GROMACS .gro file of C-alpha atoms in nm:
model
  292
    1MET     CA    1   2.989  -1.128   5.828
    2ALA     CA    2   3.138  -1.456   5.673
    3ASP     CA    3   2.823  -1.684   5.820
    4ASP     CA    4   2.604  -1.516   5.553
    5TRP     CA    5   2.845  -1.626   5.279
    6ILE     CA    6   2.713  -1.873   4.981
    7ARG     CA    7   2.945  -2.174   5.016
    8ILE     CA    8   2.981  -2.371   4.730
    9SER     CA    9   3.260  -2.703   4.662
   10ASN     CA   10   3.332  -2.958   4.413
   11GLY     CA   11   3.614  -3.140   4.593
   12THR     CA   12   3.927  -2.979   4.365
   13LEU     CA   13   3.828  -2.585   4.429
   14SER     CA   14   3.534  -2.458   4.700
   15ALA     CA   15   3.447  -2.061   4.676
   16ALA     CA   16   3.225  -1.843   4.914
   17ILE     CA   17   3.031  -1.579   4.796
   18ASN     CA   18   2.907  -1.287   4.982
   19PRO     CA   19   2.564  -1.148   4.915
   20LEU     CA   20   2.698  -0.813   5.017
   21GLY     CA   21   2.777  -0.720   4.608
   22ALA     CA   22   2.737  -1.068   4.552
   23GLU     CA   23   3.192  -1.101   4.595
   24LEU     CA   24   3.432  -1.369   4.578
   25SER     CA   25   3.526  -1.357   4.952
   26SER     CA   26   3.752  -1.731   4.905
   27LEU     CA   27   3.866  -1.928   4.641
   28SER     CA   28   4.065  -2.215   4.774
   29ASP     CA   29   4.223  -2.573   4.665
   30ALA     CA   30   4.160  -2.931   4.767
   31GLN     CA   31   4.373  -2.882   5.072
   32GLY     CA   32   4.178  -2.571   5.186
   33ARG     CA   33   4.456  -2.384   5.066
   34GLU     CA   34   4.339  -1.979   5.018
   35LEU     CA   35   4.365  -1.827   4.690
   36MET     CA   36   4.231  -1.480   4.723
   37THR     CA   37   4.371  -1.176   4.936
   38ASP     CA   38   4.353  -1.157   5.288
   39ALA     CA   39   4.173  -0.888   5.309
   40ASP     CA   40   4.455  -0.686   5.596
   41PRO     CA   41   4.249  -0.333   5.679
   42ARG     CA   42   4.599  -0.218   5.654
   43PHE     CA   43   4.560  -0.214   5.319
   44TRP     CA   44   4.268  -0.287   5.174
   45THR     CA   45   3.967  -0.502   5.297
   46GLY     CA   46   3.808  -0.592   4.909
   47ARG     CA   47   3.794  -0.929   4.766
   48ALA     CA   48   3.611  -0.907   4.444
   49PRO     CA   49   3.392  -0.615   4.401
   50LEU     CA   50   3.162  -0.572   4.147
   51LEU     CA   51   3.206  -0.275   3.964
   52PHE     CA   52   2.901  -0.139   3.823
   53PRO     CA   53   2.753   0.036   3.635
   54VAL     CA   54   3.130   0.259   3.633
   55VAL     CA   55   3.443   0.154   3.628
   56GLY     CA   56   3.676   0.318   3.789
   57MET     CA   57   3.638   0.721   3.892
   58THR     CA   58   3.372   0.952   3.728
   59ALA     CA   59   3.602   1.349   3.653
   60SER     CA   60   3.273   1.529   3.902
   61GLY     CA   61   3.216   1.206   4.096
   62THR     CA   62   2.863   1.233   3.871
   63ILE     CA   63   2.712   1.065   3.568
   64ARG     CA   64   2.486   1.320   3.332
   65VAL     CA   65   2.224   1.158   3.201
   66ASP     CA   66   2.068   1.402   2.920
   67GLY     CA   67   2.208   1.719   3.070
   68GLN     CA   68   2.101   1.603   3.475
   69ALA     CA   69   2.434   1.529   3.696
   70TYR     CA   70   2.411   1.191   3.930
   71PRO     CA   71   2.539   1.090   4.208
   72ILE     CA   72   2.794   0.841   4.201
   73ALA     CA   73   3.113   0.649   4.409
   74LYS     CA   74   3.421   0.525   4.230
   75HIS     CA   75   3.364   0.206   4.062
   76GLY     CA   76   2.929   0.291   4.117
   77PHE     CA   77   2.708   0.054   4.376
   78ALA     CA   78   2.669  -0.272   4.302
   79ARG     CA   79   2.962  -0.412   4.544
   80ARG     CA   80   2.781  -0.207   4.828
   81SER     CA   81   2.451  -0.369   4.778
   82VAL     CA   82   2.272  -0.622   4.876
   83PHE     CA   83   2.200  -0.894   4.593
   84SER     CA   84   1.931  -1.217   4.621
   85VAL     CA   85   2.047  -1.512   4.620
   86ILE     CA   86   1.871  -1.694   4.346
   87GLU     CA   87   2.034  -2.061   4.411
   88ALA     CA   88   2.231  -2.160   4.638
   89GLY     CA   89   2.314  -2.514   4.496
   90ALA     CA   90   2.635  -2.748   4.595
   91THR     CA   91   2.839  -2.578   4.282
   92ARG     CA   92   2.646  -2.328   4.217
   93ALA     CA   93   2.514  -2.016   4.324
   94VAL     CA   94   2.359  -1.739   4.132
   95PHE     CA   95   2.320  -1.336   4.301
   96ALA     CA   96   2.085  -1.127   4.168
   97LEU     CA   97   2.060  -0.710   4.189
   98THR     CA   98   1.768  -0.505   4.060
   99ASP     CA   99   1.721  -0.104   4.010
  100ASP     CA  100   1.548   0.064   4.314
  101GLN     CA  101   1.447   0.371   4.391
  102ALA     CA  102   1.806   0.399   4.571
  103THR     CA  103   1.996   0.279   4.227
  104ARG     CA  104   1.798   0.497   4.025
  105ALA     CA  105   1.953   0.837   4.245
  106ALA     CA  106   2.246   0.770   4.089
  107TYR     CA  107   2.176   0.580   3.774
  108PRO     CA  108   1.794   0.666   3.659
  109PHE     CA  109   1.802   0.334   3.441
  110ALA     CA  110   1.627  -0.015   3.524
  111PHE     CA  111   1.799  -0.357   3.534
  112ARG     CA  112   1.850  -0.658   3.656
  113LEU     CA  113   2.259  -0.715   3.689
  114GLU     CA  114   2.280  -1.141   3.724
  115VAL     CA  115   2.605  -1.267   3.879
  116ALA     CA  116   2.591  -1.714   3.855
  117PHE     CA  117   2.924  -1.870   4.004
  118GLU     CA  118   2.985  -2.220   3.910
  119LEU     CA  119   3.276  -2.439   3.986
  120HIS     CA  120   3.349  -2.704   3.682
  121ASP     CA  121   3.662  -2.920   3.794
  122ALA     CA  122   3.950  -2.678   3.867
  123THR     CA  123   3.717  -2.405   3.713
  124LEU     CA  124   3.569  -2.101   3.880
  125ALA     CA  125   3.318  -1.951   3.605
  126ILE     CA  126   3.154  -1.599   3.710
  127ASP     CA  127   2.865  -1.585   3.431
  128VAL     CA  128   2.735  -1.139   3.480
  129THR     CA  129   2.484  -1.088   3.214
  130VAL     CA  130   2.361  -0.716   3.231
  131CYS     CA  131   1.972  -0.778   3.174
  132ASN     CA  132   1.793  -0.446   3.002
  133PRO     CA  133   1.387  -0.455   3.119
  134ALA     CA  134   1.344  -0.161   2.897
  135ASP     CA  135   1.238  -0.055   2.543
  136GLU     CA  136   1.544   0.155   2.486
  137PRO     CA  137   1.855   0.055   2.528
  138LEU     CA  138   2.041   0.010   2.842
  139PRO     CA  139   2.414   0.239   2.888
  140ALA     CA  140   2.645   0.067   3.126
  141SER     CA  141   2.945  -0.022   3.215
  142PHE     CA  142   3.104  -0.309   3.436
  143GLY     CA  143   3.456  -0.452   3.567
  144PHE     CA  144   3.565  -0.765   3.739
  145HIS     CA  145   3.824  -0.643   4.057
  146PRO     CA  146   3.961  -1.004   4.190
  147ALA     CA  147   4.242  -1.026   4.403
  148PHE     CA  148   4.475  -1.302   4.408
  149ALA     CA  149   4.725  -1.434   4.702
  150TRP     CA  150   5.072  -1.255   4.627
  151PRO     CA  151   5.237  -1.498   4.707
  152LEU     CA  152   5.025  -1.778   4.626
  153PRO     CA  153   5.049  -2.059   4.890
  154TYR     CA  154   5.262  -2.288   4.778
  155GLY     CA  155   5.594  -2.213   4.921
  156GLN     CA  156   5.691  -1.981   4.580
  157ASP     CA  157   5.901  -1.621   4.721
  158ARG     CA  158   5.668  -1.353   4.630
  159ALA     CA  159   5.936  -1.169   4.450
  160ALA     CA  160   5.884  -1.454   4.171
  161HIS     CA  161   5.529  -1.392   4.078
  162ARG     CA  162   5.496  -1.337   3.752
  163ILE     CA  163   5.177  -1.236   3.523
  164ALA     CA  164   5.182  -1.428   3.172
  165PHE     CA  165   4.985  -1.233   2.920
  166GLU     CA  166   4.886  -1.449   2.635
  167LYS     CA  167   4.950  -1.205   2.340
  168ASP     CA  168   5.189  -0.985   2.274
  169GLU     CA  169   5.061  -0.645   2.405
  170PRO     CA  170   5.292  -0.371   2.205
  171GLY     CA  171   5.066  -0.102   2.333
  172ALA     CA  172   5.126   0.191   2.586
  173LEU     CA  173   4.948   0.187   2.925
  174LYS     CA  174   4.753   0.499   3.053
  175VAL     CA  175   4.811   0.609   3.311
  176ILE     CA  176   4.590   0.728   3.650
  177ALA     CA  177   4.559   1.066   3.787
  178ALA     CA  178   4.578   1.183   4.143
  179ASP     CA  179   4.190   1.227   4.151
  180GLY     CA  180   4.199   0.919   3.952
  181THR     CA  181   4.047   1.016   3.632
  182ILE     CA  182   4.260   0.925   3.326
  183THR     CA  183   4.527   1.144   3.171
  184ALA     CA  184   4.601   1.172   2.828
  185GLN     CA  185   4.980   1.111   2.853
  186ASP     CA  186   5.087   0.731   2.827
  187ARG     CA  187   5.324   0.524   3.069
  188ALA     CA  188   5.600   0.309   2.854
  189SER     CA  189   5.489  -0.085   2.910
  190PRO     CA  190   5.682  -0.268   3.241
  191LEU     CA  191   5.617  -0.660   3.037
  192ASP     CA  192   5.898  -0.841   2.942
  193GLY     CA  193   5.832  -0.987   2.599
  194ARG     CA  194   5.470  -1.133   2.761
  195VAL     CA  195   5.596  -1.151   3.121
  196LEU     CA  196   5.508  -0.901   3.381
  197HIS     CA  197   5.745  -0.932   3.612
  198LEU     CA  198   5.554  -0.811   3.979
  199ALA     CA  199   5.731  -0.614   4.248
  200ASP     CA  200   5.558  -0.307   4.470
  201GLN     CA  201   5.729  -0.019   4.259
  202LEU     CA  202   5.463  -0.111   3.928
  203PHE     CA  203   5.227  -0.002   4.191
  204SER     CA  204   5.355   0.345   4.357
  205ASP     CA  205   5.163   0.529   4.052
  206ASP     CA  206   4.826   0.345   4.140
  207ALA     CA  207   4.713   0.047   3.846
  208LEU     CA  208   4.900  -0.109   3.578
  209VAL     CA  209   4.623  -0.004   3.300
  210TRP     CA  210   4.604  -0.185   2.992
  211SER     CA  211   4.307  -0.026   2.743
  212PRO     CA  212   4.256  -0.155   2.485
  213VAL     CA  213   4.418  -0.549   2.618
  214GLU     CA  214   4.511  -0.779   2.308
  215SER     CA  215   4.488  -1.114   2.561
  216SER     CA  216   4.181  -1.263   2.659
  217SER     CA  217   4.376  -1.386   2.929
  218VAL     CA  218   4.684  -1.436   3.191
  219ARG     CA  219   4.832  -1.698   3.358
  220TYR     CA  220   4.959  -1.583   3.746
  221GLY     CA  221   5.242  -1.714   3.923
  222VAL     CA  222   5.612  -1.888   3.964
  223GLU     CA  223   5.661  -2.123   3.679
  224GLY     CA  224   5.673  -2.491   3.793
  225ALA     CA  225   5.467  -2.434   4.075
  226PRO     CA  226   5.051  -2.438   4.079
  227GLN     CA  227   4.948  -2.151   3.911
  228LEU     CA  228   4.638  -1.940   3.828
  229ASP     CA  229   4.436  -1.930   3.414
  230ILE     CA  230   4.278  -1.570   3.428
  231ALA     CA  231   4.013  -1.579   3.112
  232PHE     CA  232   3.852  -1.310   3.073
  233PRO     CA  233   3.691  -1.341   2.684
  234ASP     CA  234   3.454  -1.051   2.678
  235THR     CA  235   3.661  -0.783   2.819
  236PRO     CA  236   3.847  -0.491   2.598
  237LYS     CA  237   4.060  -0.352   2.919
  238LEU     CA  238   4.241  -0.489   3.179
  239GLY     CA  239   4.375  -0.339   3.510
  240ILE     CA  240   4.635  -0.506   3.733
  241TRP     CA  241   4.683  -0.319   4.070
  242THR     CA  242   4.835  -0.380   4.438
  243LYS     CA  243   4.949  -0.147   4.767
  244PRO     CA  244   5.304  -0.165   4.773
  245GLY     CA  245   5.355  -0.425   5.055
  246ALA     CA  246   5.020  -0.597   5.047
  247ALA     CA  247   4.972  -0.958   5.062
  248TYR     CA  248   4.748  -0.977   4.729
  249VAL     CA  249   4.700  -0.858   4.334
  250CYS     CA  250   4.443  -0.730   4.164
  251VAL     CA  251   4.386  -0.878   3.816
  252GLU     CA  252   4.070  -0.654   3.687
  253PRO     CA  253   3.947  -0.760   3.390
  254TRP     CA  254   3.728  -0.404   3.279
  255HIS     CA  255   3.439  -0.364   3.026
  256GLY     CA  256   3.497   0.042   3.102
  257ILE     CA  257   3.754   0.253   3.219
  258ALA     CA  258   3.763   0.555   3.449
  259ASP     CA  259   3.674   0.880   3.316
  260PRO     CA  260   3.937   1.120   3.095
  261GLU     CA  261   4.033   1.387   3.308
  262GLY     CA  262   3.754   1.716   3.265
  263PHE     CA  263   3.509   1.467   3.100
  264GLU     CA  264   3.181   1.679   3.092
  265GLY     CA  265   3.035   1.432   2.873
  266GLU     CA  266   2.733   1.268   2.855
  267TYR     CA  267   2.734   0.877   3.088
  268ARG     CA  268   2.626   0.673   2.704
  269ASP     CA  269   2.952   0.904   2.560
  270LYS     CA  270   3.133   0.749   2.874
  271PRO     CA  271   3.460   0.570   2.695
  272GLY     CA  272   3.425   0.204   2.743
  273VAL     CA  273   3.014   0.265   2.822
  274PHE     CA  274   2.811  -0.013   2.620
  275GLU     CA  275   2.432  -0.055   2.509
  276VAL     CA  276   2.200  -0.356   2.586
  277PRO     CA  277   1.924  -0.363   2.387
  278ALA     CA  278   1.595  -0.288   2.446
  279LYS     CA  279   1.450  -0.597   2.652
  280GLY     CA  280   1.796  -0.738   2.602
  281GLU     CA  281   2.133  -0.866   2.753
  282LYS     CA  282   2.486  -0.820   2.766
  283GLN     CA  283   2.680  -1.099   2.872
  284ILE     CA  284   3.010  -1.079   3.048
  285ALA     CA  285   3.248  -1.403   3.161
  286LEU     CA  286   3.564  -1.445   3.438
  287ARG     CA  287   3.653  -1.809   3.441
  288ILE     CA  288   3.933  -1.852   3.746
  289SER     CA  289   4.172  -2.232   3.661
  290LEU     CA  290   4.349  -2.386   3.934
  291VAL     CA  291   4.679  -2.507   3.671
  292ASP     CA  292   4.973  -2.733   3.755
   0.00000   0.00000   0.00000
């Protein structure tokens, strides 16, 4: 329930985080205008799930660790897990999820996933730390999945919204199969220079997937009106997705990707999986800034 959400504000931005999934569930400006999805159940009730320890679908609905199969849901279990509230201040909140019997049934590793949300002027900083308490390297994968209001609440036409990439993106896009895995085919880029002109028909065959993405940030909105800068310095892949007709667009920086079609390899060899050193940690950042 929204009554359980942890709220932070600095007068310029306000955010609310649901301990279920440590999910950013609201982000609003100084006038209270909502910058995120309306979560209309006709389309999708997600808001900004955290994808861990897999991004997307696995080819068999499982991951394989040392030859043993472990059933795991699309995008993993973090988004359906209740995080502990470690800190809840005026402008900063911190959440943590640690392994237990239920997580080990899907992902047989010790871990701690810590997520910090902090407001700085017109920026929401989200810092994820994947901690490995074990004496052996920890394989893991992670992705962000925030859904922003489309249109943004500044009186601009929905069709005028665009996403401008920081750098040239010369590569083709990946193609998502009907079962959610990644095909061996490529898809021609829909970019106009560095600009993606948003339109429902772009998403008739699921998400647009850049793997790799050259940019470390994009700007979303309408030129001449307030926009969102979305910076993702640590994630080498990017998905952009909506359901046609919905009032949101997801900008999804990933450090992982769905399985290739027919993948039967070990989890450690899955595309996008990284290793956290023994007793070490890996940090993954996201910055969402409201800019004029």
